[in-house]
Every structure is written in C-alpha cells, then in structure tokens.
C-alpha cells in the first residue's frame, strides 16, 4: 500500500466519477481499532489539541479513558499498569509541554523495565522541521529517543496498524520498556477506505515470546548451587513482573534456600515464609557464599554487590535475567542464565529432578534465628501509642490491617515513610507493593494508586510522605471523579525527612526542607466530595483505614507524625555528598 491510498474527504470520489458514499475510516478510528484489536482498552492521559477528539472517540468506542490533572501522573499510571498486566500501559498527551510531562514517566517505565506506550500528538512536520514556530512546536521524536526503549512516528493512516504493532512488541518483548509513538496532528484526520483500513491492522502474535534458557547454563547454575554452603536468593521486581508465581515458589521451597525480596518483589512469597531472610538482611548479605539473583539488578539498591554490606568473603553469583547485557554489569557472574524467569525457573526445577535435597540446615537455622530475634526486638516499638505518632507507631497500626486484608494494594513513597513502611509492613501476595522503583522517584503516588485500582479492582492504600504526596496531590480530584477505592494516608511530619530544620540566618524564610506546620491534607479530599480524616493516634488511624476498607470510598487520612522522628534521607543518608567546609 502506498501513501496515495490515504485521501482527504474531498478526494473521495468513486473510480467511475460518481460520488456515491464509500465506507471510510480515518486516523482517529484506526488508532482506536489498532489498540482494541490488541487488547489495549485503557488510556491514561490529559486532553487538548490535537488529541481531544481522539479521547472522546476512544471513549465512545468502549475504551476506558482516564483524564488526569497532569500528564506525569497519567504516565505513572500507564507505567504501573504495564507492570501489573504485562501489556503496555497507554498514556496519551498533547504536543510539546504535555509530551515532556509524560516523558518523565516514560523514562521511569524504561528504567524499571516496564512496558508502556506514550502516544503523543505532535505539530506539523513541515513547520517543526523548518522550525517556523508552530503551536507547541517540538521535535518530539528526537527528544524521546534517548529516553526510552524505542521511538516511532506514524505519518500515514495506512501505517497505523503496523506502527502500533511495532510499539507493542518493542514494549513487551525481551526486557520490557517504554515506547514513544509520535502522532502528528494531520494523521488523525487522514481518511482511507474502511475495508482497506481494517485489513491494515495488525494483531500482534505472541508479543513477548518465551525465551528458553540454554540447558548448559541451567546445569552450570545447579552446580554452583550444589557447591554452596550458605546460598541466598534475591528476588527482584523482574520476578514479580514475570508472573511465574507458583513455579518460583516451588523452586525456592524445593531448593530450601533463604531469600530476600527487593522492595516490589515483597509478597512474591509471603514475607512471613520460613525461608524469608527479610528480617535478617544484613546477616544474609554479609555471610552468604552464593547469591542467586532472580529478576534483580546489582545496581545501587544492592550497593553494586560491593562494600561493607556484602562482607569480606567473595561470593559466587548466579543470575537469571532476560537481558544478556545485564550479566557482569557490576561483578563477574559465575552462572548466567539468560531467558524469561518462568522458563528459566521451570528448567531449573526440571533439572533438579526428584532427589534434590535442601542441604543447608545450619545456614537456614542461623538466618531464621536472626530474623526471629530482630522481629521480636521490633515488636514493642510497633505497639507504641506515642502522640504525636512516630513512624513505628503509625506503621504498627497499618501492619495488621494489611495482614488481615492481603489483597489490598500498598502504594508507598517518601523517604522515612518509604523506608520504614517497606521494612515494617509485611506483604503476603505478589505485586501488592508498588513504590518508587529503581529511581527512587517522588511523584508516583496518585498515578500508581489510580492505575492499581483501575487495573486490579482491589482497594488501594497509598502511604505517602507529605512531600511525596505533594508531587501528585491534585489527582485526589481524579480519584473522587472516578470514585476509586483509594485511601491516601499522608504521613505528615511537616516536611522533607523532618519538619524541624531552621533557617540558620534567622531570616523570615523557613528552611528548604520545611512545610506549612500542621497542614490539613484531609481537607483537600473533602473539597472534592471524598472522606477526609485527621488522625493523631494509632487508634484513630486504624479506625479510619478500617472504615475505608468497609466503604471503599475515596479517603485521605492526614496522619500526624512527630516532625522529630524521621532521619535525613531515610535509610540512604549515606548517599548525600558532604561538605568539609560547612563542618568546620
Ligand atoms: P529490583 O529493583 O527489584 O532489584 P530491577 O528492576 O533492578 O529489580 O531488575 C529487574 C530485572 O528483571 C531487569 O534486569 C529485567 O531485565 C529483568 N526482567 C524483567 N522481566 C523479566 C522476565 N520476564 N524474565 C527475566 N528477567 C526479567
Ligand atoms: N524529586 C524527585 C522527582 N524525586 C526525589 N526522590 C526527590 C526529588 C528527592 N526526595 C527524596 O529522595 S525523598 C523526598 C524528596 C523530595 C521527600 C521526603 O519527604 P517525605 O517523606 O515527606 O515524602 P518523610 O517521611 O518526611 O521522610
Ligand atoms: Mg515528610
């Protein structure tokens, strides 16, 4: 098919010169049909030129279209939708500024290895390329390219089918990531024969094919595990993404190896599983002799596999990842297994046969004892009733609620609010904990909570630092507008890390980390018809959350936290550069 097949309505005469009506379709409808054909039935975005009508038509055609107050939040919704469903989450933005707002989320999705497609309207090529100053002019494709996994532009209606197919396959195959699809305004109105249009659409067959591991890689890995005395499995969010939950659990249990779950992998096996080394993390990392990484990278979150945290003994590393380039990225990998986690773990189980015995009884007992003693040490702190609440008191109130409602999705961002919640609140089911991911980015909260509610139908608790919440807080209107079962709990300590800093000059400006004291975030929710609660004690907090779990109504709880109780940067204060001069 050539570009000449796409015509404007005026050119739509029959071959015999009569003007009998012909069945037509256009760019708008072809994009919608292409998405629907591939099971992409939800769009997160912000309307405006040139995509306003596209959003209306998509809704009319049965796609759920969620309008946000800022594209970054819509993009974060699409990113987490991709993580939860293994299908690309779709974000829709207007040109230049809207596109740039969405781009941060696309880069975030790519960094986290989640499939997402950013569909953005763009200005006319002729004007953009000559830099003649079009409305919202920007060479979006060029800007998107270095920030995502793949970027494409569709210029002709008859290429929409193949363009959308490419975007889908690029997003979900291999290591998943973000894809940019540039849609110039003129494309939407381009007309073509409806039958030819329908034929031009592509339903992507097997978009993320299984990638089987090489048998010798599997054998090599098992040899390393057999030689281990103190092995440790580290589960990452790639393992959660893979949705091979039963196989993975069978492998961990059959191997008898203690495991650590990275933040978003928590719950892949329940955190109270006897092989969980979560509460003995320091000991497990320091003393293990073999590490098996499953869908986790040796990046900053694991100190690149180096330093004090990892003890002095060299470790042998087994790694399962779909991305071959991930191997040896930071340290030598003794046994790389390249493939998808479902296939790799199944192959390992197969090769282990029926006579594989767990042979690390001393090690598992040591890890277990340490974990239990740490849990016992922590318990009284979680029961404290201090007013104002500290992090332990407030999270101690939330912990048993999640245990009683293990299907609830926990969204979490902040510094102290993030780090304490991650270690205190146990998860019991896969993909229930959604957080700041690889970048430790603030602002994922409301977009993530909205998409989690939409995609799973479950109730969502978003535990948010007051600073973190501010990045996407306006979306409480969106939560109310769509009447979503989301309860936002703002851990309000009057600022970033702590609300107690002072301006050393004595001037009228407060310190850079301090917010308005005793702010009432709950009233924001009331402004849009949701439930707002001010909670000053663990009891009030529990009661408000339980009321939300009973009603499912949009709720915001302002949890008053002692501004003294946090620490600088939560658990990662060591990453702050230090000034020798200011310490004089
Ligand atoms: P965490 O932050 O939890 O440690 P990372 O995001 O660093 O996890 O690592 C996830 C890894 O999982 C990435 O290297 C990615 O390539 C890999 N991955 C994602 N999906 C799959 C899959 N289906 N099979 C194998 N590896 C996968
Ligand atoms: N901007 C972005 C996009 N991401 C970031 N991570 C930051 C800024 C820096 N930052 C953190 O790393 S945590 C944080 C910021 C601003 C907020 C911490 O304050 P909080 O949590 O109120 O959310 P606590 O409980 O007060 O520590
Ligand atoms: Mg705070």
Coordinates of C-alpha atoms and ligand atoms in Angstrom, one line a residue:
X1 CA 0.0 0.0 0.0
X2 CA 1.3 3.5 -0.8
X3 CA 0.7 6.8 0.9
X4 CA -1.6 7.7 -2.1
X5 CA -4.2 5.3 -0.6
X6 CA -4.9 7.8 2.1
X7 CA -7.0 10.6 0.8
X8 CA -8.8 13.6 2.2
X9 CA -12.6 13.5 2.2
X10 CA -12.8 15.9 -0.8
X11 CA -10.9 13.4 -2.9
X12 CA -13.3 10.7 -2.0
X13 CA -14.9 10.1 -5.4
X14 CA -15.6 6.6 -6.8
X15 CA -13.5 5.4 -9.7
X16 CA -16.3 5.9 -12.2
X17 CA -16.5 9.6 -11.2
X18 CA -19.8 9.3 -9.3
X19 CA -19.8 10.4 -5.7
X20 CA -21.7 7.5 -4.1
X21 CA -20.7 7.3 -0.4
X22 CA -17.9 5.0 0.3
X23 CA -17.3 3.4 3.7
X24 CA -14.5 5.4 5.2
X25 CA -12.3 5.3 8.2
X26 CA -9.7 7.7 9.5
X27 CA -6.6 8.0 11.6
X28 CA -8.6 8.6 14.8
X29 CA -10.6 5.3 14.3
X30 CA -7.7 3.3 13.0
X31 CA -5.6 4.1 16.1
X32 CA -8.5 3.2 18.4
X33 CA -9.2 0.0 16.4
X34 CA -5.5 -1.0 16.5
X35 CA -5.4 -0.6 20.3
X36 CA -8.6 -2.5 20.8
X37 CA -7.5 -5.3 18.5
X38 CA -4.5 -5.8 20.7
X39 CA -6.5 -5.8 24.0
X40 CA -5.4 -2.3 25.0
X41 CA -8.6 -1.0 26.5
X42 CA -7.5 1.7 28.9
X43 CA -5.9 5.1 28.3
X44 CA -4.5 7.4 30.9
X45 CA -3.9 11.0 29.7
X46 CA -4.7 14.7 29.5
X47 CA -6.8 16.1 26.7
X48 CA -6.0 19.0 24.4
X49 CA -5.0 19.9 20.8
X50 CA -4.6 17.6 18.8
X51 CA -5.9 14.7 20.8
X52 CA -9.2 15.9 22.4
X53 CA -11.5 14.3 19.9
X54 CA -9.4 11.2 19.9
X55 CA -10.0 10.7 23.6
X56 CA -13.8 11.3 23.1
X57 CA -13.9 8.8 20.2
X58 CA -11.9 6.3 22.2
X59 CA -14.4 6.5 25.0
X60 CA -17.3 6.2 22.5
X61 CA -15.7 3.1 21.2
X62 CA -15.6 1.4 24.6
X63 CA -12.0 2.3 25.7
X64 CA -11.8 3.5 29.3
X65 CA -10.3 6.9 29.1
X66 CA -9.0 8.4 32.4
X67 CA -8.3 12.1 32.3
X68 CA -5.7 13.3 34.8
X69 CA -4.7 16.8 36.1
X70 CA -1.1 16.4 35.0
X71 CA 0.5 14.1 32.3
X72 CA 3.2 12.9 34.6
X73 CA 0.6 11.3 36.8
X74 CA -1.2 9.8 33.8
X75 CA 2.2 8.5 32.6
X76 CA 3.0 6.9 36.0
X77 CA -0.4 5.3 35.9
X78 CA 0.4 3.8 32.5
X79 CA 3.8 2.7 33.7
X80 CA 2.4 0.7 36.6
X81 CA -0.5 -0.6 34.5
X82 CA 2.2 -2.1 32.3
X83 CA 4.0 -3.7 35.3
X84 CA 0.7 -5.1 36.7
X85 CA -0.7 -6.5 33.4
X86 CA 2.3 -7.3 31.2
X87 CA 0.6 -5.3 28.5
X88 CA 1.9 -1.9 27.6
X89 CA 0.2 0.8 29.7
X90 CA -1.1 3.6 27.4
X91 CA -0.5 7.3 28.1
X92 CA -1.9 10.0 25.8
X93 CA -0.6 13.5 25.8
X94 CA -0.8 16.7 23.8
X95 CA 2.3 18.1 22.0
X96 CA 5.5 19.7 23.4
X97 CA 4.8 20.5 27.1
X98 CA 2.2 17.7 27.6
X99 CA 4.6 15.3 25.8
X100 CA 7.5 16.4 28.1
X101 CA 5.3 16.0 31.2
X102 CA 4.6 12.5 30.1
X103 CA 8.2 11.7 29.1
X104 CA 9.4 11.6 32.7
X105 CA 7.1 8.7 33.3
X106 CA 8.1 7.0 30.0
X107 CA 11.8 7.2 31.1
X108 CA 10.7 5.9 34.6
X109 CA 8.9 2.9 33.0
X110 CA 12.0 2.2 30.8
X111 CA 14.4 2.4 33.8
X112 CA 12.1 0.0 35.7
X113 CA 11.8 -2.4 32.7
X114 CA 8.0 -1.9 32.5
X115 CA 6.1 -1.9 29.2
X116 CA 4.4 1.4 28.4
X117 CA 3.5 3.3 25.2
X118 CA 3.4 7.1 25.2
X119 CA 1.1 8.2 22.5
X120 CA 1.6 11.9 21.8
X121 CA 0.0 14.3 19.4
X122 CA 2.6 16.5 17.7
X123 CA 2.7 19.5 15.5
X124 CA 3.1 19.5 11.7
X125 CA 6.3 18.1 10.4
X126 CA 6.7 20.7 7.7
X127 CA 6.7 23.5 10.2
X128 CA 8.6 21.7 13.0
X129 CA 11.4 20.6 10.7
X130 CA 11.9 24.2 9.4
X131 CA 11.5 25.5 13.0
X132 CA 8.9 28.0 11.9
X133 CA 7.2 28.2 15.2
X134 CA 4.1 26.0 15.2
X135 CA 1.7 25.8 18.1
X136 CA 3.5 23.7 20.7
X137 CA 6.4 23.0 18.3
X138 CA 8.9 20.5 19.2
X139 CA 10.9 17.7 17.5
X140 CA 9.4 15.2 20.0
X141 CA 10.7 12.0 18.3
X142 CA 14.3 13.2 18.6
X143 CA 13.8 14.1 22.2
X144 CA 12.1 10.9 23.2
X145 CA 14.6 8.6 21.5
X146 CA 17.4 8.5 24.1
X147 CA 15.0 8.3 27.0
X148 CA 13.0 5.2 26.1
X149 CA 13.4 1.7 24.6
X150 CA 12.1 2.6 21.1
X151 CA 10.5 5.6 19.4
X152 CA 8.5 5.7 16.2
X153 CA 6.5 8.1 14.2
X154 CA 3.4 7.3 12.0
X155 CA 2.9 9.6 9.1
X156 CA 0.2 7.8 7.1
X157 CA -3.1 6.3 8.1
X158 CA -2.3 3.0 6.4
X159 CA 0.8 2.6 8.6
X160 CA -1.2 2.8 11.9
X161 CA -1.7 -0.9 12.1
X162 CA 2.0 -1.8 11.7
X163 CA 3.1 1.3 13.8
X164 CA 1.0 0.3 16.8
X165 CA 2.1 -3.4 16.4
X166 CA 5.8 -2.3 16.4
X167 CA 5.2 -0.2 19.5
X168 CA 3.6 -3.1 21.4
X169 CA 6.2 -5.6 20.5
X170 CA 9.0 -3.3 21.3
X171 CA 7.5 -2.5 24.7
X172 CA 6.8 -6.0 25.9
X173 CA 9.4 -8.3 24.3
X174 CA 12.8 -9.1 25.8
X175 CA 13.5 -6.6 28.6
X176 CA 10.3 -4.6 28.7
X177 CA 10.4 -0.8 28.5
X178 CA 8.8 2.4 27.4
X179 CA 8.0 3.2 23.7
X180 CA 7.2 6.6 22.2
X181 CA 4.7 6.8 19.4
X182 CA 4.6 10.2 17.6
X183 CA 1.3 11.0 16.1
X184 CA 1.3 14.3 14.1
X185 CA -2.0 16.2 14.1
X186 CA -2.6 15.6 10.4
X187 CA -2.6 11.8 10.8
X188 CA -5.8 11.8 12.9
X189 CA -7.9 13.2 10.1
X190 CA -6.4 11.2 7.2
X191 CA -9.1 9.1 5.5
X192 CA -8.9 5.8 3.9
X193 CA -11.3 3.1 2.7
X194 CA -12.7 1.3 5.7
X195 CA -12.2 -2.2 4.4
X196 CA -8.6 -1.5 3.5
X197 CA -8.1 0.2 6.9
X198 CA -9.4 -2.9 8.7
X199 CA -7.1 -5.1 6.7
X200 CA -4.1 -2.8 7.5
X201 CA -4.5 -3.5 11.3
X202 CA -2.1 -6.0 12.9
X203 CA -2.9 -8.2 15.9
X204 CA 0.5 -8.9 17.4
X205 CA 1.0 -12.6 17.6
X206 CA 3.0 -13.8 20.7
X207 CA 4.2 -10.3 21.6
X208 CA 6.6 -11.5 24.3
X209 CA 7.7 -14.9 23.2
X210 CA 9.1 -17.3 25.8
X211 CA 12.9 -17.2 26.0
X212 CA 14.2 -20.6 27.0
X213 CA 17.5 -20.8 28.8
X214 CA 20.3 -22.9 27.4
X215 CA 20.5 -26.3 29.1
X216 CA 24.2 -26.0 29.9
X217 CA 23.5 -22.6 31.6
X218 CA 20.9 -24.4 33.8
X219 CA 23.4 -27.2 34.6
X220 CA 26.1 -24.7 35.4
X221 CA 23.9 -22.8 37.8
X222 CA 22.8 -26.0 39.6
X223 CA 26.5 -27.0 40.0
X224 CA 27.2 -23.7 41.7
X225 CA 24.2 -24.1 44.0
X226 CA 25.3 -27.7 44.8
X227 CA 28.7 -26.4 45.9
X228 CA 27.2 -23.7 48.1
X229 CA 27.2 -23.8 51.9
X230 CA 25.3 -20.6 52.6
X231 CA 23.3 -19.7 49.5
X232 CA 20.9 -16.8 49.2
X233 CA 18.2 -16.0 46.6
X234 CA 17.4 -12.4 45.8
X235 CA 14.1 -11.8 44.2
X236 CA 13.6 -8.6 42.3
X237 CA 10.6 -6.9 40.7
X238 CA 11.5 -8.6 37.3
X239 CA 10.5 -11.8 39.1
X240 CA 7.2 -10.2 40.2
X241 CA 6.6 -8.9 36.7
X242 CA 7.1 -12.4 35.2
X243 CA 4.0 -13.7 36.9
X244 CA 5.6 -17.1 37.3
X245 CA 4.5 -17.1 41.0
X246 CA 3.8 -20.8 41.5
X247 CA 6.9 -22.0 39.7
X248 CA 9.0 -19.6 41.6
X249 CA 7.7 -20.5 45.0
X250 CA 8.2 -24.2 44.2
X251 CA 11.8 -23.5 43.2
X252 CA 12.5 -21.6 46.4
X253 CA 10.9 -24.2 48.6
X254 CA 12.5 -27.2 46.8
X255 CA 15.9 -25.6 46.9
X256 CA 15.5 -24.8 50.6
X257 CA 17.5 -21.6 50.1
X258 CA 16.7 -18.5 52.1
X259 CA 15.6 -15.5 50.1
X260 CA 15.5 -11.7 50.2
X261 CA 12.8 -9.8 48.3
X262 CA 13.6 -6.5 46.8
X263 CA 11.0 -3.8 47.6
X264 CA 8.5 -4.5 44.9
X265 CA 9.2 -8.3 45.0
X266 CA 7.9 -8.4 48.6
X267 CA 4.9 -10.8 48.8
X268 CA 6.1 -12.9 45.8
X269 CA 6.4 -15.5 48.6
X270 CA 4.7 -14.2 51.8
X271 CA 7.0 -12.1 54.0
X272 CA 6.4 -14.5 56.9
X273 CA 7.5 -17.5 55.0
X274 CA 10.1 -19.6 56.9
X275 CA 12.7 -19.1 54.2
X276 CA 12.3 -15.3 54.2
X277 CA 15.5 -13.7 55.2
X278 CA 13.9 -10.2 55.1
X279 CA 14.4 -9.5 58.8
X280 CA 18.0 -10.9 58.7
X281 CA 19.0 -8.9 55.6
X282 CA 22.4 -7.7 57.0
X283 CA 23.5 -11.2 58.1
X284 CA 22.2 -12.9 54.9
X285 CA 24.1 -10.5 52.6
X286 CA 27.3 -10.5 54.7
X287 CA 27.6 -14.2 55.3
X288 CA 26.2 -15.9 52.2
X289 CA 28.7 -17.6 49.8
X290 CA 26.5 -17.9 46.8
X291 CA 23.9 -15.4 45.6
X292 CA 21.2 -16.2 43.1
X293 CA 19.7 -13.1 41.5
X294 CA 16.2 -13.6 40.0
X295 CA 15.0 -10.6 38.1
X296 CA 17.0 -8.2 40.3
X297 CA 19.9 -6.0 39.1
X298 CA 23.1 -5.5 41.0
X299 CA 22.5 -1.7 40.9
X300 CA 22.7 0.9 43.7
X301 CA 19.9 -0.8 45.6
X302 CA 22.2 -3.7 46.2
X303 CA 25.3 -1.5 46.6
X304 CA 26.5 -2.9 43.2
X305 CA 27.3 -6.1 45.1
X306 CA 30.3 -4.4 46.8
X307 CA 31.2 -2.8 50.1
X308 CA 30.7 -3.5 53.8
X309 CA 27.2 -4.7 53.4
X310 CA 28.5 -7.7 51.4
X311 CA 31.1 -8.8 53.9
X312 CA 34.6 -9.8 53.1
X313 CA 34.2 -13.3 51.6
X314 CA 33.9 -13.3 47.8
X315 CA 30.5 -14.5 46.5
X316 CA 29.7 -16.6 43.6
X317 CA 26.8 -15.2 41.7
X318 CA 24.1 -17.0 39.7
X319 CA 21.8 -14.6 37.8
X320 CA 18.6 -15.1 35.9
X321 CA 17.7 -12.2 33.6
X322 CA 16.1 -11.8 30.2
X323 CA 18.6 -9.2 29.2
X324 CA 22.0 -10.7 28.4
X325 CA 23.8 -7.4 28.8
X326 CA 22.8 -7.3 32.5
X327 CA 25.3 -10.1 33.2
X328 CA 28.7 -8.9 34.5
X329 CA 27.3 -5.4 34.7
X330 CA 28.9 -4.8 38.1
X331 CA 30.6 -8.1 39.1
X332 CA 31.5 -11.4 37.5
X333 CA 28.5 -13.7 37.1
X334 CA 29.6 -17.3 37.7
X335 CA 26.5 -18.8 36.2
X336 CA 24.4 -16.5 34.0
X337 CA 21.0 -17.9 32.9
X338 CA 19.5 -15.8 30.1
X339 CA 15.8 -16.2 29.5
X340 CA 12.4 -15.4 30.8
X341 CA 12.0 -16.2 34.5
X342 CA 9.1 -18.6 34.1
X343 CA 11.0 -20.7 31.6
X344 CA 14.3 -20.5 33.5
X345 CA 12.9 -21.4 36.9
X346 CA 10.9 -24.2 35.3
X347 CA 14.1 -25.5 33.6
X348 CA 15.9 -25.4 36.9
X349 CA 13.2 -27.3 38.7
X350 CA 13.2 -29.9 35.9
X351 CA 16.9 -30.4 36.1
X352 CA 16.9 -30.6 39.9
X353 CA 14.9 -33.8 39.4
X354 CA 13.2 -35.6 42.3
X355 CA 16.1 -36.3 44.5
X356 CA 17.3 -32.8 45.1
X357 CA 17.6 -32.2 48.9
X358 CA 17.8 -29.0 50.8
X359 CA 21.3 -29.3 52.3
X360 CA 21.9 -26.1 54.2
X361 CA 20.2 -26.8 57.6
X362 CA 22.7 -24.8 59.7
X363 CA 22.6 -21.8 57.5
X364 CA 18.8 -21.7 57.2
X365 CA 18.6 -22.1 61.0
X366 CA 21.1 -19.2 61.5
X367 CA 19.1 -16.9 59.2
X368 CA 15.8 -17.9 60.8
X369 CA 17.1 -17.3 64.3
X370 CA 18.4 -13.9 63.4
X371 CA 15.2 -13.0 61.6
X372 CA 13.1 -14.0 64.6
X373 CA 15.2 -12.2 67.1
X374 CA 15.0 -9.0 65.0
X375 CA 11.3 -9.3 64.6
X376 CA 10.9 -9.8 68.4
X377 CA 13.0 -6.7 69.0
X378 CA 10.9 -4.6 66.7
X379 CA 7.5 -5.7 68.1
X380 CA 7.2 -3.4 71.1
X381 CA 8.2 -0.3 69.1
X382 CA 5.3 -1.1 66.7
X383 CA 2.8 -1.1 69.6
X384 CA 3.7 2.3 70.9
X385 CA 0.9 4.8 71.3
X386 CA 3.0 7.9 71.3
X387 CA 1.3 11.2 70.4
X388 CA 2.2 12.7 68.1
X389 CA 2.8 9.3 66.3
X390 CA 6.2 8.2 65.3
X391 CA 6.8 6.1 62.2
X392 CA 6.7 2.9 64.2
X393 CA 3.5 3.7 66.0
X394 CA 1.7 4.7 62.8
X395 CA 3.0 1.8 60.7
X396 CA 2.4 -0.6 63.6
X397 CA -1.2 0.3 63.2
X398 CA -1.2 -0.4 59.5
X399 CA 0.7 -3.7 59.6
X400 CA -2.0 -5.9 61.0
X401 CA -4.6 -4.3 58.7
X402 CA -2.6 -5.4 55.6
X403 CA -2.2 -8.8 57.1
X404 CA -6.0 -9.1 57.6
X405 CA -6.6 -7.8 54.0
X406 CA -3.7 -9.2 52.0
X407 CA -5.3 -8.4 48.6
X408 CA -5.1 -4.7 49.4
X409 CA -2.5 -2.9 47.2
X410 CA 0.0 -0.8 49.1
X411 CA 1.4 2.2 47.2
X412 CA 4.3 3.8 49.0
X413 CA 6.6 6.8 48.5
X414 CA 8.5 9.3 50.6
X415 CA 11.9 8.9 52.4
X416 CA 11.3 7.8 56.0
X417 CA 7.7 7.0 55.1
X418 CA 9.0 4.7 52.3
X419 CA 11.9 3.0 54.2
X420 CA 10.1 2.3 57.4
X421 CA 6.9 1.1 55.6
X422 CA 9.0 -1.2 53.4
X423 CA 10.6 -2.9 56.4
X424 CA 7.7 -2.9 58.8
X425 CA 4.7 -3.8 56.6
X426 CA 4.7 -7.4 55.5
X427 CA 3.2 -8.4 52.2
X428 CA 1.6 -11.7 51.5
X429 CA 0.8 -11.8 47.8
X430 CA 2.6 -11.0 44.6
X431 CA 2.6 -7.5 43.1
X432 CA 0.7 -5.9 46.0
X433 CA 3.5 -3.5 46.9
X434 CA 4.0 -0.6 44.4
X435 CA 6.6 2.0 45.1
X436 CA 9.2 4.5 43.8
X437 CA 11.1 1.8 41.9
X438 CA 14.7 2.0 40.6
X439 CA 15.0 5.8 40.6
X440 CA 13.5 6.3 44.0
X441 CA 11.3 8.9 42.3
X442 CA 8.8 11.1 44.2
X443 CA 5.5 11.7 42.5
X444 CA 4.5 8.2 41.5
X445 CA 1.8 8.1 44.3
X446 CA -1.5 9.1 42.9
X447 CA -0.9 7.9 39.3
X448 CA 0.1 4.5 40.7
X449 CA -2.8 4.3 43.1
X450 CA -5.3 5.2 40.4
X451 CA -4.0 2.6 37.9
X452 CA -3.7 0.0 40.7
X453 CA -7.4 0.4 41.5
X454 CA -8.4 0.5 37.8
X455 CA -6.4 -2.5 36.7
X456 CA -6.9 -4.8 39.6
X457 CA -10.3 -3.8 41.1
X458 CA -8.7 -4.1 44.5
X459 CA -8.7 -1.5 47.3
X460 CA -5.6 0.7 47.4
X461 CA -3.8 2.2 50.4
X462 CA -1.3 4.9 49.4
X463 CA 1.1 5.5 52.2
X464 CA 2.7 8.8 51.3
X465 CA 5.2 11.2 52.8
X466 CA 3.8 14.7 52.9
X467 CA 6.4 15.9 50.4
X468 CA 6.0 12.8 48.2
X469 CA 2.2 13.3 48.2
X470 CA 2.6 16.9 47.0
X471 CA 4.1 15.9 43.7
X472 CA 0.8 14.3 42.5
X473 CA -1.7 15.5 45.2
X474 CA -4.0 17.3 42.8
X475 CA -5.1 13.8 41.5
X476 CA -7.2 13.4 44.6
X477 CA -9.8 15.1 42.4
X478 CA -9.3 12.4 39.8
X479 CA -9.7 9.7 42.5
X480 CA -13.0 11.3 43.5
X481 CA -14.2 11.9 40.0
X482 CA -13.9 8.2 39.1
X483 CA -15.0 7.2 42.6
X484 CA -12.0 4.9 43.0
X485 CA -11.4 2.8 46.1
X486 CA -8.2 4.6 47.1
X487 CA -7.2 5.7 50.6
X488 CA -4.3 8.1 50.8
X489 CA -2.5 8.2 54.1
X490 CA -0.3 11.3 54.3
X491 CA 2.4 10.8 56.9
X492 CA 2.5 14.5 57.8
X493 CA 5.7 15.4 59.6
X494 CA 5.7 19.0 58.4
X495 CA 8.4 18.5 55.8
X496 CA 11.0 16.5 53.9
X497 CA 12.7 14.0 56.2
X498 CA 11.8 16.0 59.3
X499 CA 9.9 19.2 59.8
X500 CA 12.3 20.7 62.3
X501 CA 15.1 22.4 60.3
X502 CA 15.6 26.1 60.9
X503 CA 16.9 28.8 58.7
X504 CA 20.4 29.5 60.0
X505 CA 20.3 33.2 59.1
X506 CA 17.3 33.8 61.3
X507 CA 15.5 35.3 58.2
X508 CA 11.8 35.0 57.5
X509 CA 12.0 32.1 55.0
X510 CA 11.7 28.7 56.6
X511 CA 14.4 26.0 55.9
X512 CA 14.3 24.4 52.5
X513 CA 13.0 21.1 53.9
X514 CA 10.2 22.5 56.0
X515 CA 6.5 22.9 55.0
X516 CA 3.5 24.7 56.5
X517 CA 3.1 23.4 60.0
X518 CA 0.2 21.3 61.0
X519 CA -1.3 21.4 57.4
X520 CA -4.6 19.5 57.0
X521 CA -4.3 17.4 53.8
X522 CA -7.6 15.7 54.7
X523 CA -9.5 18.8 53.8
X524 CA -8.2 18.6 50.2
X525 CA -10.1 15.3 49.8
X526 CA -13.3 16.8 51.3
X527 CA -13.1 19.6 48.7
X528 CA -13.9 17.0 46.1
X529 CA -16.5 15.0 48.0
X530 CA -14.2 12.4 49.4
X531 CA -13.8 11.4 53.0
X532 CA -11.1 13.3 55.0
X533 CA -9.9 12.3 58.4
X534 CA -7.3 13.9 60.7
X535 CA -5.7 11.0 62.7
X536 CA -3.4 11.8 65.6
X537 CA -3.2 8.4 67.3
X538 CA -2.6 4.9 66.1
X539 CA -6.2 4.0 67.1
X540 CA -7.7 6.9 65.1
X541 CA -5.5 5.8 62.1
X542 CA -6.6 2.2 62.3
X543 CA -10.3 3.2 62.7
X544 CA -10.1 5.4 59.6
X545 CA -8.4 2.8 57.5
X546 CA -10.9 0.1 58.5
X547 CA -13.8 2.4 57.7
X548 CA -12.3 2.9 54.2
X549 CA -11.8 -0.8 53.8
X550 CA -15.5 -1.3 54.6
X551 CA -16.8 1.6 52.4
X552 CA -14.3 1.7 49.5
X553 CA -14.9 5.4 49.3
X554 CA -12.1 7.8 48.3
X555 CA -10.4 8.8 51.5
X556 CA -7.5 10.9 52.7
X557 CA -6.1 10.5 56.2
X558 CA -3.9 13.2 57.5
X559 CA -1.7 11.1 59.8
X560 CA 0.1 13.5 62.2
X561 CA 3.7 12.3 62.6
X562 CA 6.2 13.7 65.1
X563 CA 8.4 16.0 63.0
X564 CA 11.4 14.9 65.1
X565 CA 11.1 11.2 64.4
X566 CA 12.5 10.9 60.9
X567 CA 16.1 10.8 59.8
X568 CA 17.9 12.6 56.9
X569 CA 17.1 10.9 53.6
X570 CA 15.5 7.9 55.4
X571 CA 17.9 4.9 55.0
X572 CA 20.1 6.3 52.3
X573 CA 21.6 9.4 54.0
X574 CA 25.0 7.9 53.2
X575 CA 24.4 8.9 49.5
X576 CA 24.4 12.6 50.4
X577 CA 27.7 14.4 49.5
X578 CA 29.3 16.0 52.5
X579 CA 30.8 19.5 52.7
X580 CA 34.1 19.6 54.6
X581 CA 33.8 23.4 54.8
X582 CA 30.4 23.6 56.4
X583 CA 31.6 21.1 59.1
X584 CA 34.4 23.3 60.3
Ligands
LIG1 P1 14.7 -4.7 41.7 O1 14.7 -3.2 41.7 O2 13.5 -5.3 42.3 O3 16.0 -5.2 42.3 P2 15.3 -4.5 38.9 O4 14.3 -3.6 38.3 O5 16.7 -3.9 39.3 O6 14.7 -5.2 40.2 O7 15.6 -5.7 38.0 C1 14.6 -6.3 37.2 C2 15.3 -7.2 36.2 O8 14.4 -8.2 35.8 C3 15.8 -6.5 35.0 O9 17.2 -6.7 34.8 C4 15.0 -7.1 33.8 O10 15.7 -7.3 32.7 C5 14.6 -8.4 34.4 N1 13.3 -8.9 33.9 C6 12.1 -8.3 33.7 N2 11.2 -9.2 33.2 C7 11.8 -10.4 33.1 C8 11.4 -11.7 32.7 N3 10.1 -11.9 32.4 N4 12.3 -12.7 32.8 C9 13.5 -12.4 33.1 N5 14.0 -11.3 33.5 C10 13.2 -10.2 33.5
LIG2 N1 12.4 14.9 43.3 C1 12.1 13.7 42.8 C2 11.3 13.6 41.5 N2 12.4 12.5 43.4 C3 13.1 12.6 44.5 N3 13.5 11.4 45.1 C4 13.4 13.8 45.1 C5 13.0 14.9 44.5 C6 14.2 13.9 46.5 N4 13.5 13.4 47.6 C7 13.7 12.1 48.0 O1 14.5 11.3 47.6 S1 12.6 11.7 49.3 C8 11.8 13.2 49.2 C9 12.4 14.0 48.2 C10 12.0 15.4 47.9 C11 10.7 13.6 50.1 C12 10.8 13.1 51.5 O2 9.9 13.7 52.3 P1 8.5 13.0 52.6 O3 8.9 11.7 53.5 O4 7.7 13.9 53.4 O5 7.9 12.5 51.4 P2 9.5 11.7 55.0 O6 8.6 10.7 55.7 O7 9.3 13.1 55.6 O8 10.9 11.4 55.0
LIG3 MG1 7.6 14.3 55.4

